Amino acid sequence: AQKVTQAQTEISVVEKEDVTLDCVYETRDTTYYLFWYKQPPSGELVFLIRRNSFDEQNEISGRYSWNFQKSTSSFNFTITASQVVDSAVYFCALRGRASGSARQLTFGSGTQLTVLP
Amino acid sequence: DTEVTQTPKHLVMGMTNKKSLKCEQHMGHRAMYWYKQKAKKPPELMFVYSYEKLSINESVPSRFSPECPNSSLLNLHLHALQPEDSALYLCASSQDLGGARETQYFGPGTRLLVL
């Protein structure tokens, strides 16, 4: 069975602070895919990144960076110099390659990030 | 262009009404999905279509009826819904099923209220 844990239910930071959103996953698949999505109050889930299990390189995109560590089954997301527009719910998700339900996206429970001006 | 559109944005319906939600994508994707999302919860998968054929039905009640008229369109027909069906309904599409091509892109959703 697959599982994604986002232990931080809510985080509040002041603008310009750095913030890290944690994601821990469980899967029996040797090949799998990890995702981060952003959901602002408008409701749309915005795709941010996909990481393949065989690619452990960390990635940086502007103020966003992702730290993938297979040894600890974690895929953490850091926002540098946060802005009010970063306020949203962030979901980490996992998809395996096995058949059946493991092929579907398993979402974490989400982290509500509030950036205060 | 990673745009998935959904109409309507908001829908209020009575329990005896029949309504439809519509989803459209023009990215040439061959897999399309319906999700249901309750407040403060992650999305829950309802249906998956691959090449216009129903691939997965996650034991969704028959009052929800999906339809995929062509590779760009996905409908969700609603009939005799219950108040607990009130939720945000999200549509998504991906290039294909399998591997990296299965990255799902979501639409803005339809907020449904059943009275």
Short mmCIF file of C-alpha atoms in Angstrom, two decimals:
data_model
loop_
_atom_site.label_atom_id
_atom_site.label_comp_id
_atom_site.label_asym_id
_atom_site.label_seq_id
_atom_site.Cartn_x
_atom_site.Cartn_y
_atom_site.Cartn_z
CA ALA A 1 0.00 0.00 0.00
CA GLN A 2 1.08 3.54 -0.67
CA LYS A 3 1.01 6.33 1.86
CA VAL A 4 1.99 10.00 1.91
CA THR A 5 2.32 11.87 5.19
CA GLN A 6 2.35 15.63 5.49
CA ALA A 7 2.65 16.08 9.22
CA GLN A 8 2.33 19.87 9.11
CA THR A 9 -1.36 20.69 8.92
CA GLU A 10 -0.91 24.47 9.04
CA ILE A 11 2.10 26.76 8.86
CA SER A 12 2.17 30.54 9.24
CA VAL A 13 5.17 32.64 8.34
CA VAL A 14 5.84 36.32 7.85
CA GLU A 15 6.63 37.51 4.37
CA LYS A 16 10.26 37.05 3.29
CA GLU A 17 10.81 34.16 5.68
CA ASP A 18 11.91 30.80 4.28
CA VAL A 19 9.59 27.87 4.88
CA THR A 20 9.93 24.10 4.36
CA LEU A 21 6.99 21.80 3.82
CA ASP A 22 7.66 18.20 4.77
CA CYS A 23 6.56 15.11 2.86
CA VAL A 24 7.28 11.50 3.83
CA TYR A 25 6.13 8.62 1.68
CA GLU A 26 5.79 4.85 1.78
CA THR A 27 5.72 2.53 -1.21
CA ARG A 28 6.80 -0.98 -2.12
CA ASP A 29 7.46 -0.01 -5.71
CA THR A 30 11.07 0.38 -6.80
CA THR A 31 9.99 2.85 -9.48
CA TYR A 32 7.64 5.61 -8.47
CA TYR A 33 6.88 9.27 -9.03
CA LEU A 34 6.53 12.08 -6.53
CA PHE A 35 4.62 15.30 -7.11
CA TRP A 36 3.89 18.61 -5.45
CA TYR A 37 0.71 20.55 -6.21
CA LYS A 38 -0.39 23.98 -5.01
CA GLN A 39 -4.07 24.72 -4.37
CA PRO A 40 -4.85 28.42 -3.87
CA PRO A 41 -8.25 29.49 -2.51
CA SER A 42 -9.62 29.54 -6.06
CA GLY A 43 -9.52 25.74 -5.99
CA GLU A 44 -7.38 24.79 -8.96
CA LEU A 45 -4.62 22.29 -8.28
CA VAL A 46 -1.48 23.69 -9.86
CA PHE A 47 1.25 21.22 -10.79
CA LEU A 48 4.64 22.30 -9.42
CA ILE A 49 7.05 19.41 -9.89
CA ARG A 50 7.41 15.71 -10.67
CA ARG A 51 10.37 13.71 -9.46
CA ASN A 52 11.16 10.17 -10.64
CA SER A 53 12.46 7.72 -8.05
CA PHE A 54 15.62 7.05 -10.04
CA ASP A 55 16.55 10.73 -10.14
CA GLU A 56 17.67 11.98 -6.75
CA GLN A 57 18.94 15.32 -7.94
CA ASN A 58 17.52 18.20 -6.02
CA GLU A 59 15.83 20.89 -8.04
CA ILE A 60 15.55 24.65 -7.82
CA SER A 61 13.05 26.77 -9.68
CA GLY A 62 13.20 30.42 -8.71
CA ARG A 63 12.23 30.69 -5.06
CA TYR A 64 11.15 27.04 -4.96
CA SER A 65 13.45 24.11 -4.22
CA TRP A 66 12.88 20.44 -3.60
CA ASN A 67 14.99 18.00 -1.59
CA PHE A 68 14.45 14.35 -2.51
CA GLN A 69 16.08 11.79 -0.21
CA LYS A 70 15.32 8.13 -0.86
CA SER A 71 17.22 7.08 2.26
CA THR A 72 14.63 8.81 4.45
CA SER A 73 11.70 8.51 1.98
CA SER A 74 11.24 12.25 2.01
CA PHE A 75 10.50 14.85 -0.63
CA ASN A 76 10.53 18.22 1.07
CA PHE A 77 9.64 21.55 -0.50
CA THR A 78 11.24 24.85 0.46
CA ILE A 79 10.02 28.30 -0.45
CA THR A 80 12.68 30.97 -0.08
CA ALA A 81 11.71 34.56 0.71
CA SER A 82 8.02 33.70 0.94
CA GLN A 83 5.38 36.04 -0.47
CA VAL A 84 1.71 36.53 0.32
CA VAL A 85 0.84 34.95 -3.04
CA ASP A 86 2.40 31.71 -1.80
CA SER A 87 -0.50 31.29 0.62
CA ALA A 88 -2.25 28.08 -0.40
CA VAL A 89 -2.69 24.43 0.45
CA TYR A 90 0.21 22.35 -0.78
CA PHE A 91 -0.22 18.66 -1.55
CA CYS A 92 2.49 16.09 -1.91
CA ALA A 93 1.49 13.04 -3.96
CA LEU A 94 2.90 9.66 -4.94
CA ARG A 95 2.23 7.31 -7.82
CA GLY A 96 3.70 3.85 -8.20
CA ARG A 97 4.01 1.60 -11.21
CA ALA A 98 2.27 -1.46 -9.84
CA SER A 99 -1.20 -2.35 -11.06
CA GLY A 100 -4.45 -1.43 -9.39
CA SER A 101 -4.75 1.28 -6.79
CA ALA A 102 -0.96 1.70 -6.54
CA ARG A 103 -1.07 3.21 -10.04
CA GLN A 104 -3.22 6.07 -8.85
CA LEU A 105 -2.12 9.30 -7.25
CA THR A 106 -1.98 8.99 -3.49
CA PHE A 107 -2.21 12.44 -1.93
CA GLY A 108 -1.01 13.57 1.44
CA SER A 109 -3.48 15.42 3.63
CA GLY A 110 -2.06 18.78 2.59
CA THR A 111 -0.34 21.66 4.37
CA GLN A 112 -2.08 25.01 4.63
CA LEU A 113 0.57 27.71 4.25
CA THR A 114 -0.31 31.25 5.28
CA VAL A 115 2.15 34.01 4.51
CA LEU A 116 1.45 37.14 6.51
CA PRO A 117 2.40 40.59 5.18
CA ASP B 1 -0.19 25.41 -22.59
CA THR B 2 -1.40 23.24 -19.74
CA GLU B 3 -4.99 24.41 -19.59
CA VAL B 4 -7.91 22.32 -18.52
CA THR B 5 -11.23 24.17 -18.42
CA GLN B 6 -14.33 23.28 -16.45
CA THR B 7 -17.87 24.59 -16.56
CA PRO B 8 -19.76 25.74 -14.65
CA LYS B 9 -17.61 27.24 -11.92
CA HIS B 10 -20.44 27.03 -9.42
CA LEU B 11 -23.58 24.91 -9.41
CA VAL B 12 -26.49 24.75 -7.00
CA MET B 13 -28.98 21.95 -7.52
CA GLY B 14 -31.83 20.28 -5.76
CA MET B 15 -31.87 16.58 -4.99
CA THR B 16 -34.30 15.89 -7.83
CA ASN B 17 -32.42 17.84 -10.48
CA LYS B 18 -30.33 16.53 -13.34
CA LYS B 19 -27.23 18.51 -14.23
CA SER B 20 -23.92 17.98 -15.98
CA LEU B 21 -20.38 19.11 -15.34
CA LYS B 22 -18.13 19.65 -18.32
CA CYS B 23 -14.39 19.45 -18.73
CA GLU B 24 -12.30 20.23 -21.79
CA GLN B 25 -8.62 20.05 -22.66
CA HIS B 26 -6.77 20.84 -25.87
CA MET B 27 -3.37 19.46 -25.01
CA GLY B 28 -3.82 16.24 -26.96
CA HIS B 29 -3.98 14.28 -23.73
CA ARG B 30 -5.50 10.81 -23.92
CA ALA B 31 -6.28 10.25 -20.24
CA MET B 32 -8.85 12.23 -18.28
CA TYR B 33 -9.93 12.05 -14.65
CA TRP B 34 -12.72 13.13 -12.30
CA TYR B 35 -11.96 13.84 -8.66
CA LYS B 36 -14.15 14.86 -5.75
CA GLN B 37 -12.71 17.07 -3.03
CA LYS B 38 -14.37 17.87 0.27
CA ALA B 39 -13.27 20.86 2.32
CA LYS B 40 -9.87 20.49 4.00
CA LYS B 41 -9.34 17.07 2.40
CA PRO B 42 -7.22 15.88 -0.52
CA PRO B 43 -8.90 15.01 -3.84
CA GLU B 44 -10.44 11.56 -4.15
CA LEU B 45 -10.36 9.79 -7.49
CA MET B 46 -13.75 8.94 -9.01
CA PHE B 47 -13.19 7.91 -12.64
CA VAL B 48 -10.39 7.53 -15.15
CA TYR B 49 -10.81 7.49 -18.93
CA SER B 50 -8.07 6.34 -21.23
CA TYR B 51 -8.47 6.75 -24.99
CA GLU B 52 -12.14 7.59 -24.41
CA LYS B 53 -12.85 4.35 -22.59
CA LEU B 54 -13.64 4.07 -18.91
CA SER B 55 -10.55 2.61 -17.29
CA ILE B 56 -11.26 3.01 -13.59
CA ASN B 57 -14.43 3.49 -11.57
CA GLU B 58 -13.64 3.85 -7.90
CA SER B 59 -16.96 2.36 -6.75
CA VAL B 60 -18.76 5.64 -7.31
CA PRO B 61 -22.56 5.63 -6.75
CA SER B 62 -24.62 5.40 -9.94
CA ARG B 63 -26.07 8.86 -9.38
CA PHE B 64 -22.74 10.01 -10.90
CA SER B 65 -22.45 9.03 -14.56
CA PRO B 66 -19.31 9.90 -16.53
CA GLU B 67 -19.14 10.29 -20.28
CA CYS B 68 -16.24 10.90 -22.64
CA PRO B 69 -17.69 12.03 -26.02
CA ASN B 70 -14.24 12.52 -27.54
CA SER B 71 -10.61 12.77 -26.53
CA SER B 72 -10.94 16.43 -25.54
CA LEU B 73 -14.17 16.34 -23.57
CA LEU B 74 -15.25 14.75 -20.33
CA ASN B 75 -18.68 15.09 -18.77
CA LEU B 76 -20.06 14.12 -15.39
CA HIS B 77 -23.82 13.69 -15.34
CA LEU B 78 -25.49 14.19 -11.98
CA HIS B 79 -28.88 12.86 -10.96
CA ALA B 80 -30.66 12.53 -7.62
CA LEU B 81 -27.69 13.75 -5.65
CA GLN B 82 -27.57 13.97 -1.89
CA PRO B 83 -26.46 16.95 0.23
CA GLU B 84 -23.29 15.03 1.16
CA ASP B 85 -22.31 15.13 -2.52
CA SER B 86 -21.65 18.85 -2.15
CA ALA B 87 -17.96 19.30 -2.91
CA LEU B 88 -15.41 20.66 -5.35
CA TYR B 89 -15.30 18.48 -8.48
CA LEU B 90 -11.97 18.55 -10.24
CA CYS B 91 -11.15 17.37 -13.71
CA ALA B 92 -7.61 16.46 -14.73
CA SER B 93 -5.86 15.20 -17.83
CA SER B 94 -2.53 13.57 -18.60
CA GLN B 95 -0.70 12.74 -21.78
CA ASP B 96 -1.26 9.06 -21.25
CA LEU B 97 -1.47 6.45 -18.54
CA GLY B 98 1.91 5.19 -17.48
CA GLY B 99 5.28 6.56 -16.56
CA ALA B 100 6.18 10.20 -16.70
CA ARG B 101 3.42 10.85 -19.22
CA GLU B 102 0.90 10.42 -16.46
CA THR B 103 1.56 13.81 -14.89
CA GLN B 104 -1.91 15.13 -14.22
CA TYR B 105 -2.93 18.71 -14.93
CA PHE B 106 -6.03 19.93 -13.16
CA GLY B 107 -8.82 22.29 -14.07
CA PRO B 108 -10.20 25.02 -11.78
CA GLY B 109 -13.01 22.82 -10.54
CA THR B 110 -16.77 23.12 -10.16
CA ARG B 111 -18.10 23.95 -6.70
CA LEU B 112 -21.29 21.97 -6.30
CA LEU B 113 -23.91 22.60 -3.64
CA VAL B 114 -26.77 20.13 -3.31
CA LEU B 115 -29.78 21.42 -1.41
#
